Amino acid sequence: MAPSYNETTTAEELAGHFPAEIKGKVVLTTGPSPTSIGATFVEAIARAQPALIILAGRNTSKLQKTADAISQKQPQVQVRLLQLDLGSLAAVREAAAEVKSWDDVPHIDVLVNNAGIMATKFALSPDGFENQFATNHLGHFLFTNLIIDKILASRSPRVVNVSSDGHRLGPIRWADYNFREGETYNKWSAYGQSKTANILMAVSLAEKLGPKGLLAYSLHPGVIFSTSLSSGLEDLDTDIAALNALDRSLGNEEGWRELRLKTDQEGAATTVYAAFEPALQENNGAYLQDCHIADPWTDTVKPWATDKVEAEKLWKLSEKLSWIDDALDRRRDKQICQFRILKKKMEESLSHFQGIPWVAQLLRDDDFITSPLPSRVYKSTTTEDRLFSATIKTPSTIAECLMQYRRPAPGSKPFAPKAIPTTEIRVFCTLGTDLDGFPGILHGGIVATLLDEFTGLILSLSLGGGEPGQDGPVTAYLNTKFVGPVLTPSTVVVSGRITEVKDNRKWKLKGDIKDQNGSHPHNSSLQPPTPHPFSSRSRTDQPTSPSPQKDAYTLPTHSPQPPPISPSLSPRPSQKSK
């Protein structure tokens, strides 16, 4: 009679029940750092004499501690380390290439995708994906697919995904898997999405590669706060309260039920069960918990996590996001390069503006989201944005720029897909003296240029932007009123907002340029008082080239010397809004 397993069964007990299934096997486990259930798993199965245990993780010094623990108790078991950063697709490719280069490891019998992060602050991976989705799912998806030939070379190949009953917290957010770059982010919803992905991936592996002999399973290990997974929580009480609130809003009984905690040994038991239980062969693709196949009638198993259509949709999305198709490598590399350039530029700009106290305080305003300016990135294949990305991008013209846009209100609807329904934008700008008209005063034409460029950014956000060279809104007319000089060198903020929309074809914008108090910022108080307007403008944009309009200007009211005679203004060509 087969032994009966339950939530109190330990990993060591199960390893003792499966000596024949473990002996001589090659097992690769991700994330087996000390105090993790991954480490407990590999230390438990080492007793049954596997041929090789491969420990894969980002921090090799932590992996070495787990390797030492195995060698101390089971010196005859071979252990190999593999550096693997699942949050970076480039690093995943490097790790997979290393595995494929091991001629002395012709096959891998069991791959345990165990590594993961939980309920972390919002962050984007180096490839631009929400970090939990990137680390918990996309990294494992790509790694598994890249080494699948070695897995299928085994006589009894298995892939085990360590998921969680936390998948109840959210399905795949097909239209918003990146949480609007943080705007709609909930750390527990993001965790739920990534854990749903783990289960769906196992379903797809069983469906696609089951005919080739592959067995794939996913599992819930239990709630184990003693592991390193919970170290990512900022404040345990606060985060658990937020988890309960989300569960209750979703109608999940876990929102009212007291947690039943497991030990590391109990938590790792279901991983041993999934990796080596022979009786599971008849249930390929199953989701497990407490060392049995989870029952949707009595256990937490959400239908969105086991549905084959959802699984296929995720597989196709993951192929696209992880660039698993080599034919897309060139496009992938270009987009990754552009993202990294923008990210680096934003870091440089943040460092600059955080050194200016009144700007630093505004940057901490939670009502606004900080972003780099795409128009400041030089484009080698087109002259678009050349004025702001090259001509006036020097220490003595415009040294630094940084954009913020108002966080969209809950429920606000964008004008177009991928658009951000914001109502206000502001751009911080450090000006040099090479843009002067009069000594120490910014040229009036540059004032109008800044207003035109930076207030127009709100349309790029509100309308979803566009590819370089693509037709977009253009300036129909620009009215600028000078109420005071813009002094140089200085740091100012250019603000813009939409005041009127007609038929989604014409937009009226209003903007202004301010410093912190109307005087040179360097001489100001460290506390930012109400900004003083230097100049303001109104503008109308429409999507097709309008007839030229005449601009009306007034001269600065506080010029340090008499201004020259102003020439008459003739109609100017329309300008494209960025």
Coordinates of C-alpha atoms in Angstrom, one line a residue:
M1 CA 0.0 0.0 0.0
A2 CA 1.4 3.4 -1.0
P3 CA 2.3 5.7 1.9
S4 CA -0.1 8.5 2.8
Y5 CA 1.4 12.1 2.6
N6 CA -0.1 15.3 4.0
E7 CA 0.9 18.8 5.0
T8 CA 3.1 17.6 7.8
T9 CA 5.2 15.3 5.6
T10 CA 8.8 16.4 5.4
A11 CA 11.3 16.5 2.6
E12 CA 13.6 14.1 4.3
E13 CA 10.8 11.6 4.8
L14 CA 9.9 11.7 1.1
A15 CA 13.6 11.5 0.0
G16 CA 13.7 8.3 2.0
H17 CA 10.7 6.9 0.2
F18 CA 12.2 7.6 -3.3
P19 CA 15.8 6.4 -3.2
A20 CA 15.6 4.6 -6.5
E21 CA 14.0 7.6 -8.2
I22 CA 16.7 10.0 -7.0
K23 CA 19.9 7.9 -7.2
G24 CA 22.1 8.7 -10.1
K25 CA 19.9 11.7 -11.3
V26 CA 21.1 15.1 -12.4
V27 CA 19.1 17.8 -10.7
L28 CA 19.2 21.5 -11.4
T29 CA 17.6 23.8 -8.9
T30 CA 17.2 27.6 -9.1
G31 CA 17.4 29.8 -6.0
P32 CA 18.7 27.3 -3.4
S33 CA 20.3 29.9 -1.2
P34 CA 20.6 29.1 2.5
T35 CA 17.3 29.3 4.5
S36 CA 15.3 28.7 1.3
I37 CA 13.1 25.7 0.6
G38 CA 15.3 25.2 -2.5
A39 CA 18.3 24.6 -0.1
T40 CA 16.2 22.3 2.0
F41 CA 15.1 20.4 -1.1
V42 CA 18.7 19.8 -2.4
E43 CA 20.0 18.9 1.0
A44 CA 17.2 16.4 1.5
I45 CA 17.7 14.6 -1.8
A46 CA 21.5 14.5 -1.4
R47 CA 21.0 11.7 1.1
A48 CA 19.7 9.5 -1.8
Q49 CA 22.9 9.9 -3.9
P50 CA 22.0 11.8 -7.0
A51 CA 24.8 11.9 -9.6
L52 CA 25.0 15.7 -9.7
I53 CA 23.2 18.6 -8.0
I54 CA 23.5 21.9 -9.9
L55 CA 22.8 25.0 -7.8
A56 CA 21.8 28.0 -9.9
G57 CA 21.4 31.5 -8.5
R58 CA 22.4 35.1 -8.7
N59 CA 24.7 35.1 -5.7
T60 CA 27.4 32.4 -6.0
S61 CA 28.7 33.0 -2.5
K62 CA 25.3 32.0 -1.1
L63 CA 25.2 29.0 -3.4
Q64 CA 28.6 28.0 -2.1
K65 CA 27.2 27.9 1.5
T66 CA 24.5 25.5 0.3
A67 CA 27.1 23.4 -1.6
D68 CA 29.2 23.3 1.6
A69 CA 26.3 22.1 3.6
I70 CA 25.7 19.2 1.1
S71 CA 29.4 18.3 0.9
Q72 CA 29.7 18.2 4.7
K73 CA 27.0 15.6 5.1
Q74 CA 27.2 13.9 1.7
P75 CA 30.8 14.3 0.4
Q76 CA 30.4 11.7 -2.3
V77 CA 27.7 13.8 -4.1
Q78 CA 28.9 16.1 -6.8
V79 CA 27.8 19.7 -6.7
R80 CA 28.2 22.4 -9.3
L81 CA 27.4 26.1 -9.2
L82 CA 25.8 28.2 -12.0
Q83 CA 25.4 31.9 -11.8
L84 CA 21.9 32.8 -13.0
D85 CA 20.2 36.2 -12.6
L86 CA 16.6 35.4 -13.6
G87 CA 15.7 39.1 -13.6
S88 CA 17.9 39.8 -16.7
L89 CA 17.1 38.0 -20.0
A90 CA 20.7 38.6 -21.1
A91 CA 22.0 36.9 -18.0
V92 CA 19.6 34.0 -18.5
R93 CA 21.0 33.5 -22.0
E94 CA 24.5 33.5 -20.7
A95 CA 23.7 30.9 -18.0
A96 CA 21.9 28.7 -20.5
A97 CA 24.8 28.9 -22.9
E98 CA 27.1 27.7 -20.0
V99 CA 24.8 24.8 -19.3
K100 CA 24.7 23.8 -22.9
S101 CA 28.6 24.0 -23.1
W102 CA 29.0 21.3 -20.4
D103 CA 30.0 18.3 -22.4
D104 CA 30.3 16.2 -19.1
V105 CA 26.6 16.9 -18.4
P106 CA 24.8 15.4 -21.5
H107 CA 21.4 15.5 -19.8
I108 CA 19.4 17.0 -16.9
D109 CA 16.8 14.7 -15.3
V110 CA 15.0 17.2 -13.2
L111 CA 14.8 21.0 -13.4
V112 CA 13.3 22.7 -10.4
N113 CA 12.3 26.3 -11.0
N114 CA 12.3 27.3 -7.4
A115 CA 13.7 30.8 -7.3
G116 CA 11.4 33.8 -6.7
I117 CA 10.7 37.1 -5.1
M118 CA 7.6 38.1 -3.3
A119 CA 5.6 41.4 -2.9
T120 CA 8.5 43.7 -3.7
K121 CA 8.3 47.4 -4.4
F122 CA 7.6 48.3 -8.0
A123 CA 10.6 48.1 -10.2
L124 CA 11.3 47.3 -13.8
S125 CA 13.8 44.6 -14.9
P126 CA 16.7 45.6 -17.1
D127 CA 14.5 44.5 -20.0
G128 CA 11.6 46.8 -19.0
F129 CA 9.2 44.3 -17.3
E130 CA 7.6 44.4 -13.9
N131 CA 10.2 42.7 -11.7
Q132 CA 8.2 39.9 -10.1
F133 CA 6.8 38.9 -13.5
A134 CA 10.3 39.1 -15.0
T135 CA 12.1 37.1 -12.2
N136 CA 9.4 34.6 -11.2
H137 CA 8.2 33.8 -14.7
L138 CA 10.0 35.2 -17.7
G139 CA 13.4 34.3 -16.5
H140 CA 12.4 30.7 -15.8
F141 CA 10.4 30.5 -19.1
L142 CA 13.4 31.5 -21.1
F143 CA 15.9 29.4 -19.2
T144 CA 13.8 26.3 -19.4
N145 CA 13.3 26.7 -23.1
L146 CA 17.0 27.3 -23.8
I147 CA 18.1 24.2 -22.0
I148 CA 15.1 22.0 -23.0
D149 CA 17.2 19.8 -25.3
K150 CA 19.3 18.7 -22.4
I151 CA 16.2 18.0 -20.3
L152 CA 14.6 16.0 -23.1
A153 CA 17.8 14.0 -23.4
S154 CA 17.0 12.4 -20.0
R155 CA 15.1 9.0 -20.0
S156 CA 12.7 10.5 -17.4
P157 CA 12.7 14.3 -17.7
R158 CA 10.7 16.5 -15.3
V159 CA 10.3 20.2 -14.8
V160 CA 8.9 21.4 -11.5
N161 CA 7.7 25.0 -11.0
V162 CA 7.4 26.2 -7.4
S163 CA 4.3 28.4 -7.5
S164 CA 2.0 29.4 -4.7
D165 CA -1.6 29.5 -3.7
G166 CA -0.9 33.2 -4.0
H167 CA -2.0 32.7 -7.6
R168 CA -5.5 33.4 -6.2
L169 CA -4.4 37.1 -6.0
G170 CA -4.5 37.7 -9.7
P171 CA -4.7 36.2 -13.2
I172 CA -2.5 37.3 -16.0
R173 CA -3.2 41.0 -16.7
W174 CA -3.2 40.7 -20.5
A175 CA -3.6 44.4 -21.2
D176 CA -1.6 45.6 -18.3
Y177 CA 1.0 43.0 -17.2
N178 CA 3.5 45.8 -16.5
F179 CA 1.0 47.7 -14.2
R180 CA 1.3 50.8 -16.3
E181 CA 4.9 51.2 -15.3
G182 CA 3.9 51.4 -11.7
E183 CA 0.7 53.5 -11.9
T184 CA -1.7 50.6 -11.2
Y185 CA 0.8 48.6 -9.2
N186 CA -0.2 46.4 -6.2
K187 CA 2.6 44.3 -4.9
W188 CA 0.4 41.4 -4.0
S189 CA -1.5 41.4 -7.3
A190 CA 1.8 41.4 -9.1
Y191 CA 2.9 38.4 -7.0
G192 CA -0.3 36.6 -7.8
Q193 CA 0.1 37.2 -11.6
S194 CA 3.6 35.8 -11.5
K195 CA 2.5 32.7 -9.5
T196 CA -0.4 32.2 -11.9
A197 CA 2.2 32.2 -14.7
N198 CA 4.2 29.5 -13.0
I199 CA 1.2 27.2 -13.0
L200 CA 0.2 28.0 -16.6
M201 CA 3.8 27.4 -17.8
A202 CA 3.7 23.8 -16.4
V203 CA 0.3 23.2 -18.1
S204 CA 1.8 24.3 -21.4
L205 CA 5.0 22.2 -21.0
A206 CA 2.9 19.1 -20.3
E207 CA 0.7 19.9 -23.3
K208 CA 3.5 20.7 -25.8
L209 CA 6.3 18.3 -24.6
G210 CA 4.3 15.5 -22.9
P211 CA 4.3 13.5 -26.1
K212 CA 8.2 13.6 -26.0
G213 CA 8.2 12.2 -22.5
L214 CA 8.4 15.4 -20.4
L215 CA 6.5 15.6 -17.1
A216 CA 5.8 19.0 -15.8
Y217 CA 4.2 20.1 -12.5
S218 CA 3.6 23.2 -10.4
L219 CA 3.1 23.4 -6.7
H220 CA 2.2 25.4 -3.6
P221 CA 4.8 24.7 -0.9
G222 CA 2.8 26.3 1.9
V223 CA 3.3 29.4 4.0
I224 CA 6.8 29.5 5.3
F225 CA 8.0 32.8 6.8
S226 CA 11.3 31.4 7.9
T227 CA 12.7 31.4 4.4
S228 CA 14.5 34.1 2.5
L229 CA 11.5 34.7 0.3
S230 CA 9.8 36.8 3.0
S231 CA 12.9 39.0 3.4
G232 CA 11.7 41.2 0.6
L233 CA 8.7 42.4 2.7
E234 CA 9.2 45.9 4.0
D235 CA 7.0 45.6 7.1
L236 CA 5.5 42.3 7.9
D237 CA 2.4 43.5 9.7
T238 CA 1.7 46.2 7.1
D239 CA 2.2 43.8 4.2
I240 CA 0.1 41.0 5.7
A241 CA -2.7 43.6 6.4
A242 CA -2.5 44.6 2.7
L243 CA -2.6 40.9 1.7
N244 CA -5.7 40.3 3.8
A245 CA -7.4 43.4 2.4
L246 CA -6.8 42.2 -1.2
D247 CA -8.0 38.7 -0.3
R248 CA -11.2 40.1 1.2
S249 CA -11.8 42.4 -1.7
L250 CA -11.6 39.4 -4.0
G251 CA -13.8 37.3 -1.7
N252 CA -11.1 34.8 -0.9
E253 CA -11.5 32.9 2.3
E254 CA -7.8 33.5 3.1
G255 CA -8.7 37.1 3.9
W256 CA -10.4 35.9 7.1
R257 CA -8.6 32.6 7.7
E258 CA -5.7 32.3 10.1
L259 CA -2.5 31.3 8.4
R260 CA -1.2 27.8 8.9
L261 CA 2.6 28.0 8.9
K262 CA 4.9 25.3 7.7
T263 CA 8.5 24.4 8.6
D264 CA 11.2 24.5 5.9
Q265 CA 11.1 20.7 5.8
E266 CA 7.3 20.6 5.3
G267 CA 7.5 23.3 2.7
A268 CA 10.1 21.5 0.6
A269 CA 8.3 18.2 0.8
T270 CA 5.9 18.9 -2.1
T271 CA 8.9 19.8 -4.3
V272 CA 10.4 16.3 -3.6
Y273 CA 7.0 14.8 -4.3
A274 CA 6.6 16.6 -7.7
A275 CA 10.2 15.8 -8.7
F276 CA 10.2 12.1 -8.0
E277 CA 6.8 10.6 -7.3
P278 CA 6.2 7.9 -10.0
A279 CA 2.5 7.8 -9.6
L280 CA 2.2 11.4 -10.9
Q281 CA 2.9 10.3 -14.5
E282 CA -0.8 9.9 -15.1
N283 CA -1.5 13.5 -14.2
N284 CA 1.0 15.5 -16.3
G285 CA 0.7 19.2 -15.8
A286 CA -1.0 18.9 -12.4
Y287 CA -0.9 21.6 -9.7
L288 CA 0.1 20.1 -6.3
Q289 CA 0.0 21.0 -2.7
D290 CA 0.6 19.2 0.6
C291 CA 2.1 16.2 -1.4
H292 CA -1.1 15.5 -3.4
I293 CA -2.8 16.8 -6.5
A294 CA -4.7 19.9 -5.5
D295 CA -8.5 19.5 -5.6
P296 CA -10.4 22.5 -6.9
W297 CA -13.3 21.6 -4.7
T298 CA -11.4 21.8 -1.5
D299 CA -8.1 23.5 -2.2
T300 CA -7.3 26.9 -3.5
V301 CA -7.1 26.4 -7.3
K302 CA -8.3 29.2 -9.4
P303 CA -9.6 28.3 -12.9
W304 CA -7.5 31.1 -14.6
A305 CA -4.3 29.2 -13.5
T306 CA -5.1 25.8 -15.0
D307 CA -7.1 26.8 -18.2
K308 CA -5.4 25.5 -21.3
V309 CA -6.4 28.6 -23.4
E310 CA -4.9 30.9 -20.8
A311 CA -1.8 28.7 -20.8
E312 CA -1.4 29.0 -24.6
K313 CA -2.0 32.8 -24.5
L314 CA 0.7 33.1 -21.8
W315 CA 3.1 30.9 -23.8
K316 CA 2.8 33.1 -26.9
L317 CA 3.1 36.3 -24.8
S318 CA 6.2 34.9 -23.1
E319 CA 7.8 33.9 -26.4
K320 CA 7.3 37.5 -27.5
L321 CA 8.5 39.2 -24.3
S322 CA 11.6 36.9 -23.9
W323 CA 12.6 37.1 -27.5
I324 CA 13.0 33.4 -27.7
D325 CA 12.8 33.6 -31.5
D326 CA 16.3 34.3 -32.8
A327 CA 14.9 36.1 -35.8
L328 CA 13.8 38.9 -33.4
D329 CA 17.2 39.3 -31.9
R330 CA 18.1 42.5 -33.8
R331 CA 14.9 44.2 -32.9
R332 CA 15.2 43.0 -29.3
D333 CA 18.7 44.3 -28.9
K334 CA 17.6 47.7 -30.3
Q335 CA 14.8 48.1 -27.9
I336 CA 16.8 46.9 -24.9
C337 CA 19.6 49.4 -25.9
Q338 CA 17.0 52.3 -26.1
F339 CA 15.6 51.3 -22.8
R340 CA 19.0 51.2 -21.1
I341 CA 20.0 54.6 -22.6
L342 CA 16.8 56.2 -21.2
K343 CA 17.3 54.5 -17.9
K344 CA 20.9 55.7 -17.6
K345 CA 20.0 59.2 -18.7
M346 CA 17.2 59.3 -16.1
E347 CA 19.6 58.2 -13.3
E348 CA 22.1 61.0 -14.3
S349 CA 19.3 63.6 -14.4
L350 CA 17.9 62.5 -11.1
S351 CA 21.4 62.8 -9.5
H352 CA 21.7 66.3 -10.8
F353 CA 18.3 67.6 -9.8
Q354 CA 18.3 65.9 -6.4
G355 CA 21.2 68.2 -5.6
I356 CA 18.9 71.3 -6.0
P357 CA 16.8 71.4 -2.8
W358 CA 13.6 73.0 -4.2
V359 CA 13.6 70.6 -7.2
A360 CA 14.4 67.6 -5.0
Q361 CA 11.3 68.4 -2.8
L362 CA 9.1 68.5 -5.9
L363 CA 10.5 65.2 -7.1
R364 CA 9.3 63.6 -3.9
D365 CA 5.7 64.6 -4.7
D366 CA 3.7 61.3 -4.9
D367 CA 1.1 62.9 -7.1
F368 CA 3.7 62.9 -10.0
I369 CA 5.6 60.2 -11.8
T370 CA 9.2 60.9 -12.8
S371 CA 10.3 60.0 -16.3
P372 CA 13.2 60.7 -18.7
L373 CA 12.7 62.8 -21.9
P374 CA 12.9 60.7 -25.1
S375 CA 13.5 63.8 -27.1
R376 CA 16.9 64.2 -25.3
V377 CA 18.2 60.9 -26.6
Y378 CA 20.2 61.2 -29.8
K379 CA 18.8 59.2 -32.7
S380 CA 21.4 58.2 -35.2
T381 CA 19.0 57.2 -38.0
T382 CA 16.9 60.3 -38.2
T383 CA 17.2 64.1 -37.5
E384 CA 14.1 64.1 -35.4
D385 CA 14.6 65.7 -32.0
R386 CA 18.1 66.8 -33.1
L387 CA 17.6 70.3 -31.6
F388 CA 17.1 69.0 -28.1
S389 CA 19.2 65.8 -28.3
A390 CA 22.3 67.5 -29.8
T391 CA 22.3 71.3 -30.6
I392 CA 21.2 72.6 -27.2
K393 CA 22.3 69.6 -25.1
T394 CA 25.5 71.0 -23.7
P395 CA 26.6 72.2 -20.2
S396 CA 26.3 75.8 -21.4
T397 CA 22.9 75.5 -23.1
I398 CA 20.5 73.0 -21.5
A399 CA 22.6 70.8 -19.2
E400 CA 19.9 68.6 -17.8
C401 CA 16.2 67.9 -18.2
L402 CA 13.8 65.7 -16.3
M403 CA 10.0 65.2 -16.8
Q404 CA 7.2 64.5 -14.3
Y405 CA 3.6 63.9 -15.2
R406 CA 0.6 63.9 -12.8
R407 CA -0.4 60.4 -11.8
P408 CA -3.7 59.5 -13.6
A409 CA -6.8 59.5 -11.5
P410 CA -8.3 56.1 -10.8
G411 CA -10.7 55.1 -13.6
S412 CA -9.5 57.8 -16.0
K413 CA -9.6 56.7 -19.6
P414 CA -6.8 57.3 -22.2
F415 CA -7.5 58.8 -25.6
A416 CA -5.7 55.8 -27.3
P417 CA -4.1 52.4 -26.5
K418 CA -0.7 52.7 -24.6
A419 CA -1.6 56.3 -23.8
I420 CA -1.3 57.8 -20.3
P421 CA -4.4 59.9 -19.3
T422 CA -2.5 62.5 -17.4
T423 CA -3.7 66.1 -16.9
E424 CA -0.5 67.9 -16.2
I425 CA 3.2 67.8 -17.0
R426 CA 6.3 69.5 -15.7
V427 CA 9.8 69.5 -16.9
F428 CA 12.8 70.6 -14.8
C429 CA 15.5 72.3 -16.9
T430 CA 18.9 73.6 -16.0
L431 CA 19.8 76.5 -18.4
G432 CA 23.3 77.9 -19.3
T433 CA 24.3 81.2 -20.6
D434 CA 24.9 80.2 -24.3
L435 CA 21.2 80.6 -24.8
D436 CA 21.2 84.3 -23.7
G437 CA 19.6 87.1 -25.6
F438 CA 20.6 89.8 -23.2
P439 CA 23.4 89.1 -20.7
G440 CA 22.0 86.8 -18.0
I441 CA 18.6 86.5 -19.7
L442 CA 17.3 83.6 -21.8
H443 CA 16.6 84.5 -25.4
G444 CA 12.9 85.1 -26.0
G445 CA 12.9 82.7 -28.9
I446 CA 14.3 79.9 -26.7
V447 CA 11.6 80.7 -24.1
A448 CA 8.9 80.0 -26.7
T449 CA 10.8 76.9 -27.9
L450 CA 10.9 75.5 -24.4
L451 CA 7.2 76.2 -23.9
D452 CA 6.3 74.6 -27.3
E453 CA 8.5 71.5 -26.8
F454 CA 7.8 70.7 -23.1
T455 CA 4.1 71.5 -22.8
G456 CA 3.6 69.5 -26.0
L457 CA 4.9 66.4 -24.2
I458 CA 1.6 66.1 -22.5
L459 CA 0.1 65.2 -25.9
S460 CA 2.7 62.6 -26.5
L461 CA 1.6 60.9 -23.2
S462 CA -2.1 61.5 -23.7
L463 CA -2.2 60.3 -27.3
G464 CA 0.2 57.3 -26.8
G465 CA 3.3 58.7 -28.5
G466 CA 4.5 57.2 -31.8
E467 CA 7.4 55.9 -33.7
P468 CA 10.1 58.4 -34.9
G469 CA 9.0 60.0 -38.1
Q470 CA 5.3 59.2 -37.5
D471 CA 2.8 62.0 -38.1
G472 CA 1.5 63.5 -34.9
P473 CA -0.1 66.7 -33.6
V474 CA 1.5 69.9 -34.9
T475 CA 1.3 73.4 -33.5
A476 CA -1.4 75.6 -35.1
Y477 CA -0.5 78.7 -33.2
L478 CA 1.5 79.8 -30.2
N479 CA 0.8 82.8 -28.1
T480 CA 3.5 83.7 -25.6
K481 CA 3.3 86.4 -22.9
F482 CA 6.5 87.5 -21.1
V483 CA 5.8 88.7 -17.6
G484 CA 9.5 88.6 -16.4
P485 CA 12.9 87.6 -17.6
V486 CA 14.1 84.0 -17.4
L487 CA 17.5 84.4 -15.8
T488 CA 20.6 82.3 -16.6
P489 CA 22.3 80.3 -15.4
S490 CA 19.4 78.8 -13.5
T491 CA 17.1 75.9 -13.0
V492 CA 13.4 76.3 -14.0
V493 CA 10.3 74.2 -14.3
V494 CA 8.2 74.3 -17.4
S495 CA 4.6 73.2 -16.7
G496 CA 1.9 72.3 -19.1
R497 CA -1.8 71.2 -19.0
I498 CA -4.6 70.5 -21.5
T499 CA -7.4 73.1 -21.2
E500 CA -9.7 72.1 -24.0
V501 CA -10.2 69.1 -26.3
K502 CA -12.4 69.3 -29.5
D503 CA -13.4 66.0 -31.1
N504 CA -10.1 64.4 -30.2
R505 CA -8.6 66.4 -33.1
K506 CA -7.8 69.8 -31.6
W507 CA -6.2 70.5 -28.2
K508 CA -5.6 73.7 -26.4
L509 CA -2.7 73.7 -24.0
K510 CA -1.5 76.2 -21.4
G511 CA 1.9 76.3 -19.9
D512 CA 4.3 78.5 -18.0
I513 CA 8.0 78.7 -16.9
K514 CA 8.7 79.2 -13.2
D515 CA 11.6 79.2 -10.8
Q516 CA 11.2 78.7 -7.1
N517 CA 10.5 82.3 -6.1
G518 CA 10.9 84.6 -9.1
S519 CA 14.6 85.3 -8.4
H520 CA 17.8 83.4 -9.4
P521 CA 17.4 79.9 -7.9
H522 CA 20.9 79.9 -6.5
N523 CA 20.0 82.8 -4.2
S524 CA 16.8 81.3 -3.0
S525 CA 15.7 79.7 0.3
L526 CA 16.2 76.0 0.6
Q527 CA 12.5 75.6 1.2
P528 CA 10.5 75.8 -2.1
P529 CA 8.0 78.7 -1.9
T530 CA 5.2 79.1 -4.4
P531 CA 6.9 79.3 -7.9
H532 CA 6.8 82.6 -9.6
P533 CA 5.8 82.7 -13.3
F534 CA 8.4 84.0 -15.8
S535 CA 6.3 83.5 -18.9
S536 CA 3.2 81.7 -20.0
R537 CA 1.8 80.5 -23.3
S538 CA -1.3 79.2 -24.9
R539 CA -1.2 76.8 -27.8
T540 CA -3.5 74.9 -30.1
D541 CA -2.5 71.6 -31.6
Q542 CA -4.2 69.7 -34.3
P543 CA -3.3 66.4 -36.1
T544 CA -2.8 67.8 -39.6
S545 CA -0.6 70.6 -40.8
P546 CA -2.5 73.9 -40.4
S547 CA -2.1 77.2 -42.1
P548 CA 0.7 79.3 -40.7
Q549 CA -0.3 81.4 -37.8
K550 CA 1.2 84.7 -36.5
D551 CA 2.7 84.7 -33.0
A552 CA 2.3 87.6 -30.7
Y553 CA 5.0 88.5 -28.3
T554 CA 5.6 91.2 -25.7
L555 CA 9.0 92.3 -24.5
P556 CA 10.4 91.5 -21.0
T557 CA 9.2 94.0 -18.5
H558 CA 12.5 93.9 -16.4
S559 CA 15.2 93.9 -19.0
P560 CA 18.6 95.1 -17.5
Q561 CA 19.2 97.2 -20.6
P562 CA 16.9 98.7 -23.3
P563 CA 15.9 96.0 -25.8
P564 CA 16.6 96.3 -29.5
I565 CA 13.9 97.3 -31.9
S566 CA 11.7 94.3 -32.5
P567 CA 11.3 93.4 -36.1
S568 CA 7.8 92.8 -37.4
L569 CA 6.8 89.3 -37.1
S570 CA 5.8 87.4 -40.2
P571 CA 3.8 84.1 -40.2
R572 CA 6.0 81.2 -39.3
P573 CA 5.6 77.6 -40.4
S574 CA 3.8 75.2 -38.1
Q575 CA 5.9 73.1 -35.8
K576 CA 5.4 69.5 -34.9
S577 CA 4.5 68.9 -31.3
K578 CA 6.5 66.3 -29.5

